Coordinates of C-alpha atoms (C1' of nucleotides) and ligand atoms in Angstrom, one line a residue:
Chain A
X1 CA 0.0 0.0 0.0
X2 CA 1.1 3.1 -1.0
X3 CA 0.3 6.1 1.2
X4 CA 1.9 9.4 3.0
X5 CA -0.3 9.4 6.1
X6 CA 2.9 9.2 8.4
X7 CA 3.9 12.6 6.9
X8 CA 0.7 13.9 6.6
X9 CA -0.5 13.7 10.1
X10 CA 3.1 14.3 12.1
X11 CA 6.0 16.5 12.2
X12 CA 8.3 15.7 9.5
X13 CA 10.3 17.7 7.1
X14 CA 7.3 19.3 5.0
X15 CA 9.7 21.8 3.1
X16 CA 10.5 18.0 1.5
X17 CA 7.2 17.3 0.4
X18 CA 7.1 20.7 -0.6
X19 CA 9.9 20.6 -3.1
X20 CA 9.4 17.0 -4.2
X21 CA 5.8 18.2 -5.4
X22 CA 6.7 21.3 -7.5
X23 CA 10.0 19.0 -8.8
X24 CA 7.1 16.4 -9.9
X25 CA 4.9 19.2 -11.4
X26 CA 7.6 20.8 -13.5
X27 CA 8.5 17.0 -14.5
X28 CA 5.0 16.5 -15.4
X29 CA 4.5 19.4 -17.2
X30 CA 7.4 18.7 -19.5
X31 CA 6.3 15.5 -20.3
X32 CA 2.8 16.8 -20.7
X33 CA 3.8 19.8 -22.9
X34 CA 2.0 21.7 -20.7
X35 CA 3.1 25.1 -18.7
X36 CA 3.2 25.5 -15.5
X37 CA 2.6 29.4 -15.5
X38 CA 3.3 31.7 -11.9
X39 CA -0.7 31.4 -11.6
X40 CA -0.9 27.6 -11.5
X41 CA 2.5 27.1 -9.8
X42 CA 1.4 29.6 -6.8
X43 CA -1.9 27.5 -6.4
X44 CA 0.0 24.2 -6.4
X45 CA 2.3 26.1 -4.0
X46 CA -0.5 27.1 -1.5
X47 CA -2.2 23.8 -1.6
X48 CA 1.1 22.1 -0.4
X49 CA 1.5 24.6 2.3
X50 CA 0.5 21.8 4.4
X51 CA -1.1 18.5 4.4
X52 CA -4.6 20.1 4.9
X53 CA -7.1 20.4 1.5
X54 CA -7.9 24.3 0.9
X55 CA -11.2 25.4 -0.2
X56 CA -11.3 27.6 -3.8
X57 CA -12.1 30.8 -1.9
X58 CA -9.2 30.2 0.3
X59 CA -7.1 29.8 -2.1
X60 CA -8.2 32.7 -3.4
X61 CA -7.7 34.7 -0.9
X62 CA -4.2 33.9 0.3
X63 CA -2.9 34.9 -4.0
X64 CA -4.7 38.2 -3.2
X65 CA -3.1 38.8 -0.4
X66 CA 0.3 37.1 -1.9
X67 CA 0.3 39.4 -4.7
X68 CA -1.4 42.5 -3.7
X69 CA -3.9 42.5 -5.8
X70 CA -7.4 40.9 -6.4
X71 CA -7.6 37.4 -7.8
X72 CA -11.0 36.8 -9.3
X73 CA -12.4 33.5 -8.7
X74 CA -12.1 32.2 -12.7
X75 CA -8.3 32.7 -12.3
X76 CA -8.3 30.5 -9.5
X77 CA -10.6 27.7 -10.8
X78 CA -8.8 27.4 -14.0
X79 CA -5.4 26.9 -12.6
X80 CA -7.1 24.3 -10.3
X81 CA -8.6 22.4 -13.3
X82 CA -5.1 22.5 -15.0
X83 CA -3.5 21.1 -12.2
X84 CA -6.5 18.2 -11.6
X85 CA -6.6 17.5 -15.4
X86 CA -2.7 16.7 -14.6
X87 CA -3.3 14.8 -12.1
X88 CA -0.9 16.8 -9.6
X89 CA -4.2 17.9 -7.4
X90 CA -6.9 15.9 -6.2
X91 CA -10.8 17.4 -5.8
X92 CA -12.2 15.9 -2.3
X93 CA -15.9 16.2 -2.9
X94 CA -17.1 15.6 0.7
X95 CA -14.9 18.6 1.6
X96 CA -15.3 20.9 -1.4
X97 CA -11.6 21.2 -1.1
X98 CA -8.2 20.9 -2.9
X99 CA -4.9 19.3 -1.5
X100 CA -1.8 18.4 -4.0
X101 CA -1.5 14.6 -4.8
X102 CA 1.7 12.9 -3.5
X103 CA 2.2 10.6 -5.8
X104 CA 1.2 12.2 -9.3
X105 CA 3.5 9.8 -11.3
X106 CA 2.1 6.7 -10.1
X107 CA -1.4 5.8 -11.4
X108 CA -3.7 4.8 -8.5
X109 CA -7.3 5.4 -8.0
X110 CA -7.6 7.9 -4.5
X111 CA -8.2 7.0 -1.3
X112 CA -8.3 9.7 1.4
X113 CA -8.1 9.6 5.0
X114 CA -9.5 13.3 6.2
X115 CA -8.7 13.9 10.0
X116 CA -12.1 15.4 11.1
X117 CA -9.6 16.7 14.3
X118 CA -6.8 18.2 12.7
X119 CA -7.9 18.3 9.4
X120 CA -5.3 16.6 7.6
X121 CA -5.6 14.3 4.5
X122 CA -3.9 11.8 3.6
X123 CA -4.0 9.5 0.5
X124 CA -3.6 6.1 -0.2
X125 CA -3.1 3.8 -3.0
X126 CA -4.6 0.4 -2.2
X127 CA -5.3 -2.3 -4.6
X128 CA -7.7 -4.2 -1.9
X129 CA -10.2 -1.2 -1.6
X130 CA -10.1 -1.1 -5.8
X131 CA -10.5 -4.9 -5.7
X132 CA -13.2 -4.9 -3.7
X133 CA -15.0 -2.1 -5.2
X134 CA -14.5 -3.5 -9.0
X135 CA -15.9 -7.4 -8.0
X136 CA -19.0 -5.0 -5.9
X137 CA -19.8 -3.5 -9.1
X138 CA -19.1 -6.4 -11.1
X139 CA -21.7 -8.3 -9.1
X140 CA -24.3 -5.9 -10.0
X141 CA -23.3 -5.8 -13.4
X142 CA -21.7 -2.2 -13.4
X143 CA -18.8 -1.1 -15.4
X144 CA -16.3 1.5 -13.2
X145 CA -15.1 3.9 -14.7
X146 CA -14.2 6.5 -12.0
X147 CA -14.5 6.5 -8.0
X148 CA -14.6 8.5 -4.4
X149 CA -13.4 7.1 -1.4
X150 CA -13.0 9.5 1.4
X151 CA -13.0 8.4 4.8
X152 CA -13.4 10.4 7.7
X153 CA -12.1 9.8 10.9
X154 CA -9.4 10.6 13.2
X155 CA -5.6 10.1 12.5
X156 CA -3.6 8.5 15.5
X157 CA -2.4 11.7 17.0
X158 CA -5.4 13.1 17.2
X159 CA -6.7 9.7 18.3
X160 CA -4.3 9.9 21.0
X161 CA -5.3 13.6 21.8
X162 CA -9.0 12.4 22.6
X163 CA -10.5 11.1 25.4
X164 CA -10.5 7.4 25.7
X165 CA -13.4 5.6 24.3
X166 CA -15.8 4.1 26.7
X167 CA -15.4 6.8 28.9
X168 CA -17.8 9.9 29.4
X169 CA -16.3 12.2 27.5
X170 CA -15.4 14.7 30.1
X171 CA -16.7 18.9 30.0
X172 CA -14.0 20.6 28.0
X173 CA -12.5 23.1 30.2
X174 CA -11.6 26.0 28.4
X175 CA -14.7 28.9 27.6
X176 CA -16.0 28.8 24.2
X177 CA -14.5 32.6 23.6
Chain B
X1 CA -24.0 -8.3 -0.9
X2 CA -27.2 -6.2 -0.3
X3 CA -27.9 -3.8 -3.6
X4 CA -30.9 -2.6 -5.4
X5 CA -28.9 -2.3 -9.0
X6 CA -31.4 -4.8 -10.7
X7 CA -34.4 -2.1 -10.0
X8 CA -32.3 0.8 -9.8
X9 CA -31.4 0.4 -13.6
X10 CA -34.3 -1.2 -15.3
X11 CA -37.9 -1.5 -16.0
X12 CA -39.3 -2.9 -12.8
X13 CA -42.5 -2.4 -10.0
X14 CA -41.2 0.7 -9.0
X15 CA -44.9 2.0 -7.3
X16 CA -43.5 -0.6 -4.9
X17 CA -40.5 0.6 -4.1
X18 CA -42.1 4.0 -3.1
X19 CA -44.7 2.2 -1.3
X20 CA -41.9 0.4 1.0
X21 CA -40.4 3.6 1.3
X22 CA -42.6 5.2 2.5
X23 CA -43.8 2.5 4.5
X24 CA -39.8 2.3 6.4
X25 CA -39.8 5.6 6.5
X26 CA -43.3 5.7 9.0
X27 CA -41.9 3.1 10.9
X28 CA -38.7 4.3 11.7
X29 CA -40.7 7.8 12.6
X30 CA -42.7 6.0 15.0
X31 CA -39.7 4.3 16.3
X32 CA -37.3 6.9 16.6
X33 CA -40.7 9.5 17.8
X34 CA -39.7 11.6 15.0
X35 CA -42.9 13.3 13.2
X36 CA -43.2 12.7 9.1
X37 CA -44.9 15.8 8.8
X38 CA -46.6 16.6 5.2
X39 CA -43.3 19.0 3.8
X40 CA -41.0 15.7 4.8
X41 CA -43.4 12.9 3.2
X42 CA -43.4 15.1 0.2
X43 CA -39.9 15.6 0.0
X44 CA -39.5 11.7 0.5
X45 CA -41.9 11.0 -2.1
X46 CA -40.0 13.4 -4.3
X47 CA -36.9 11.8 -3.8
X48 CA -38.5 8.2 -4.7
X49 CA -39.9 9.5 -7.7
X50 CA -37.8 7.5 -9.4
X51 CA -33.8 5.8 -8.5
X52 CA -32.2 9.1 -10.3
X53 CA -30.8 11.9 -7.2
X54 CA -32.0 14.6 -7.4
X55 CA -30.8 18.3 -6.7
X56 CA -32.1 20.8 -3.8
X57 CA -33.2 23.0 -6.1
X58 CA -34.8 20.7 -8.3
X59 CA -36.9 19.3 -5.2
X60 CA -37.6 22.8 -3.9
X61 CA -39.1 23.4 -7.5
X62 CA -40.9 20.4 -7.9
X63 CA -42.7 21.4 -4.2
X64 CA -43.4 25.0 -5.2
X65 CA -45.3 23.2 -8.4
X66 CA -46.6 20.8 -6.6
X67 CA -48.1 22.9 -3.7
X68 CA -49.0 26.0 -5.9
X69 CA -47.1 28.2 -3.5
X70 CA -43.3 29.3 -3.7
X71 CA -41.6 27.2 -1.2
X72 CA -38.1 28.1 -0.2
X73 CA -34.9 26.7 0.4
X74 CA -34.7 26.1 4.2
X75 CA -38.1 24.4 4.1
X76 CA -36.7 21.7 1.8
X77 CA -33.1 21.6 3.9
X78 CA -34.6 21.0 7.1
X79 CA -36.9 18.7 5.5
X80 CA -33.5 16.9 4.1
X81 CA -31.7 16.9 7.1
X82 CA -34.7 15.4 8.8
X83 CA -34.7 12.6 6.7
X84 CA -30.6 12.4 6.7
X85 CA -30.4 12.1 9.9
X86 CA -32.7 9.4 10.2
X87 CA -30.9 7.4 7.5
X88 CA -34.1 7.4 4.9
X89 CA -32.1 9.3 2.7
X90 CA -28.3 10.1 1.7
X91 CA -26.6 13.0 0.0
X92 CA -24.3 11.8 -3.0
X93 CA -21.6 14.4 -2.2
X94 CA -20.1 14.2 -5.8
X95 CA -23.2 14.9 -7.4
X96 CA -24.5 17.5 -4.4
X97 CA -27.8 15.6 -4.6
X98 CA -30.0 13.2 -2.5
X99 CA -31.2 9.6 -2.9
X100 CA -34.0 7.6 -1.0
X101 CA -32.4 5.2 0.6
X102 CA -33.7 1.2 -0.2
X103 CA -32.3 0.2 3.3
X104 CA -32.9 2.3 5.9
X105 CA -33.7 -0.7 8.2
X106 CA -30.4 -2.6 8.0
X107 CA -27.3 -1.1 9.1
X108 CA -25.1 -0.3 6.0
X109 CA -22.5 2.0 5.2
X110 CA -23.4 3.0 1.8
X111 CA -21.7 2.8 -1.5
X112 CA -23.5 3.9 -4.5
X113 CA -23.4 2.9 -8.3
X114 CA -24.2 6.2 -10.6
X115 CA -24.4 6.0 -13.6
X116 CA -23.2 8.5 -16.0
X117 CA -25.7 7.5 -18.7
X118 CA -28.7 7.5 -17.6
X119 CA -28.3 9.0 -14.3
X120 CA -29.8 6.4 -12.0
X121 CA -28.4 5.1 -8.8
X122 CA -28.3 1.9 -7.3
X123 CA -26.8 1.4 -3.3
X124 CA -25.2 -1.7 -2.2
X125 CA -24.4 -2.8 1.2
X126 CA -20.6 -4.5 1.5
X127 CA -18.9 -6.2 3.8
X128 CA -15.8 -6.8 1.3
X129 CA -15.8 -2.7 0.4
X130 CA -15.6 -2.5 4.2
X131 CA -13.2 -4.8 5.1
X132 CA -11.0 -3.4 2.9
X133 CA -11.6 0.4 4.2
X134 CA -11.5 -1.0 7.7
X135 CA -8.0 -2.1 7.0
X136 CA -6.6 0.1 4.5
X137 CA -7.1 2.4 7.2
X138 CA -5.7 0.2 10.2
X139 CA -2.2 0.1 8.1
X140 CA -2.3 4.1 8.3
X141 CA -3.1 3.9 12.0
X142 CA -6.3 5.6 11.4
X143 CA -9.5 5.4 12.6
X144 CA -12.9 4.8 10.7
X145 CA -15.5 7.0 11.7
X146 CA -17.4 7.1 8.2
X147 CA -16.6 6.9 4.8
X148 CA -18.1 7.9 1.3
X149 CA -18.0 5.7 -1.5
X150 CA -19.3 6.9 -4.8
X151 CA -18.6 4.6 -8.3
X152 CA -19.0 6.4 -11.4
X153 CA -19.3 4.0 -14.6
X154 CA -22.1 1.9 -16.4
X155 CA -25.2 0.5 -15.1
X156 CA -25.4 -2.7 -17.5
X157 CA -28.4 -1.5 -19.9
X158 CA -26.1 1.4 -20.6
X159 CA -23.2 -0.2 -21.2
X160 CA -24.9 -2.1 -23.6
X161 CA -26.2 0.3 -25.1
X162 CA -23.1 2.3 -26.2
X163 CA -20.5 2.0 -28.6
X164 CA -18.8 -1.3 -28.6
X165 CA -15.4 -1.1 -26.6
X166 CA -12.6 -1.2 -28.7
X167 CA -13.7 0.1 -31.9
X168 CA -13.7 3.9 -32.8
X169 CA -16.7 5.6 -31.3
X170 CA -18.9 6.4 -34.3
X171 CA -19.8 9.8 -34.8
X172 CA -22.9 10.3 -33.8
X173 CA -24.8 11.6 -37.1
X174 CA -27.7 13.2 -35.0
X175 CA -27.3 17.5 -34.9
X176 CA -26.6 18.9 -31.7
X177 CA -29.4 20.9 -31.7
Chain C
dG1 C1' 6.1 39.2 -38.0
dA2 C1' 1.4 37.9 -38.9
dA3 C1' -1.6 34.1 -37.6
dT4 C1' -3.0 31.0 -34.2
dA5 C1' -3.4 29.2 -29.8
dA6 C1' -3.0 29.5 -25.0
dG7 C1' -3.6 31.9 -20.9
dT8 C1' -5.4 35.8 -18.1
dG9 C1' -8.7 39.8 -16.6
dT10 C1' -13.2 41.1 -15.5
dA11 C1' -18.1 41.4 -14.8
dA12 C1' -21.9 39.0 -14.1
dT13 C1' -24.4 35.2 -12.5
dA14 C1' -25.5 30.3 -11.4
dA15 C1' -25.9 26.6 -8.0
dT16 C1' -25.8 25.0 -3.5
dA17 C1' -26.4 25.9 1.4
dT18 C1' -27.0 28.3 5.9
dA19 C1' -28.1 32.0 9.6
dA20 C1' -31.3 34.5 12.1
dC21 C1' -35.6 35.4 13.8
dA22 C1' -40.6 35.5 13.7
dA23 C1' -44.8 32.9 13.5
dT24 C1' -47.4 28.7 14.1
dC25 C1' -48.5 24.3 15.4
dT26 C1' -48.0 20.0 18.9
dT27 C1' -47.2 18.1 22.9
dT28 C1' -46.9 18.1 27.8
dA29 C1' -48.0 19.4 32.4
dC30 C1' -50.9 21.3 35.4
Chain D
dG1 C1' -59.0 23.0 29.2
dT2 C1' -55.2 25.9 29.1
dA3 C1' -50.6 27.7 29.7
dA4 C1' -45.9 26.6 29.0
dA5 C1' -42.5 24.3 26.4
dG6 C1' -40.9 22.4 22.4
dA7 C1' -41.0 21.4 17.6
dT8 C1' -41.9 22.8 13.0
dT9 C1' -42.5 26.1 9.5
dG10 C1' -42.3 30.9 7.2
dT11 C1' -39.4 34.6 5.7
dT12 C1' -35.6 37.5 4.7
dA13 C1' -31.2 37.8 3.9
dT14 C1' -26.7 36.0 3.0
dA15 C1' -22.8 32.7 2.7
dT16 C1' -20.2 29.5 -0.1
dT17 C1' -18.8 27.2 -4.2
dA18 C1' -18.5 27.4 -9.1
dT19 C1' -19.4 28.8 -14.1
dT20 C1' -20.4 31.7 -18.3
dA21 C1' -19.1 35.0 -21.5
dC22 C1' -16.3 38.1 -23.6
dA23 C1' -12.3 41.2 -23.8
dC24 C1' -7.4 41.3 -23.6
dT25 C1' -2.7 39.8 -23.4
dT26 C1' 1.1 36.6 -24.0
dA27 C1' 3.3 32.6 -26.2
dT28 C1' 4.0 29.6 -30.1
dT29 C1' 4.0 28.4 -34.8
dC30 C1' 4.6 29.1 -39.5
Ligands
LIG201 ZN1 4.5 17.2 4.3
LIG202 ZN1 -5.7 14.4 13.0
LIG203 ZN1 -37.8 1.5 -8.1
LIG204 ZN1 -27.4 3.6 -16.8

DNA sequence: GAATAAGTGTAATAATATAACAATCTTTAC
DNA sequence: GTAAAGATTGTTATATTATTACACTTATTC
């Protein structure tokens, strides 16, 4: 199984993940013929800020801010379809977000594990989920062509962070501000 | 494996499917002392209209026509999370619509068949689909607290209704128009 | 260096969903 | 029965996500 959820959820050197995506991009882009202009480079750039998907608004709102001056939503949407038609970003549905693939050069059909705690997303490659989806469909006589697997839940820090299960989950503390 | 694809994607007794519907659906209000009052049956009965999802909008039109009088959105999103949260319904988060659901009895995490054609949607109920979540997650340390699975493809009149595979898709000679 | 294609700027709007508060209807308790 | 409490609905406004259409600019091709 392929999968980056021991980056994703800890500390690790990010500024790795970082570079290794945008060297992957340019790659890609090469290959592809296809240009990876400031616009679509900066989105690709903001959406591997961190392991956490960033809504379209977001998005646009950090470039604004970045360069000074108002991005308009189309700008933002069509470097975000470049980048999904390459396959470098993934859509999550269930979120209405964006986060950068980690593994762009290897086919796989997505898998993602959103931390409903901390919010980060990790994705997985796993030929036992696609197996068991393709014979599913088989048995009802459906031909796959695509698929959405996003699983919410909560990553193991944050599973650590939480009260114990079986327990009452005790009064948080802190006011609500 | 629990699935409704054989209705969901052909000529069947589908007065009877809205009839069990809608039968579930009063039980599990009298169980759960929830009230199906007349904006939620419609709403039900909208969505069981036929195995296609359908949009908010679309349903919030549908009532206005139906009842004569403009009805507005919160109306039909309360009625939608009423019937969400009682599990006689799901939202198909790729397609930002919402299904009747065949099996609201049985416990089921849900995985859906749409299909691109002709737009219907059949739900199936798998242990193998889970199994292999369950423990695609377990190697990433991460814990299951629901999922979303949503196949994109062929229902099997479709496929065989379209262009043979492995030949050059004819142009169609129909206009566009 | 025109012609073409690709990418970007801009304004407007579509599609989906929620917040906030008032009004009404149901149920419960007396 | 009736008042109080709770649940449901009505209404206005607005938030959030995404697309259309067309003008303009930049890059590529011949
Ligand atoms: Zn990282
Ligand atoms: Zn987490
Ligand atoms: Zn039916
Ligand atoms: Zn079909």
């Amino acid at each position: 199984m392929m999968s980056n959820s021991t980056d994703a959820y800890q500390q690790h050197d990010h500024h790795r993940c970082l570079k290794t995506a945008l060297a992957q991009a340019k790659n890609r882009c090469i290959a592809r013929k296809a240009r990876l202009t400031p616009i679509r480079e900066s989105v690709l750039h903001l959406l591997w800020q961190s392991h956490r998907p960033l809504g379209a608004y977001k998005i646009i709102d950090q470039l604004s801010e970045e360069t000074g001056k108002r991005v308009l939503p189309p700008t933002v949407y069509r470097a975000l379809d470049f980048l999904l038609e390459l396959g470098l970003i993934h859509r999550l549905a269930t979120l209405n977000a964006y986060i950068g693939c980690p593994f762009p050069d290897s086919a796989h059909s997505d898998c993602f594990l959103l931390c409903r705690e901390c919010g980060s997303v990790a994705e997985c490659s796993t030929a036992n989920v696609n197996k068991s989806i393709a014979s599913t469909a088989e048995q009802a006589g459906f031909l796959v062509e695509s698929q959405t697997v996003e699983i919410l839940g909560l990553c193991t820090p944050c599973q650590e962070k939480m009260p114990q299960p079986n327990k009452a989950k005790p009064i948080k503390p802190e006011a609500d501000e």
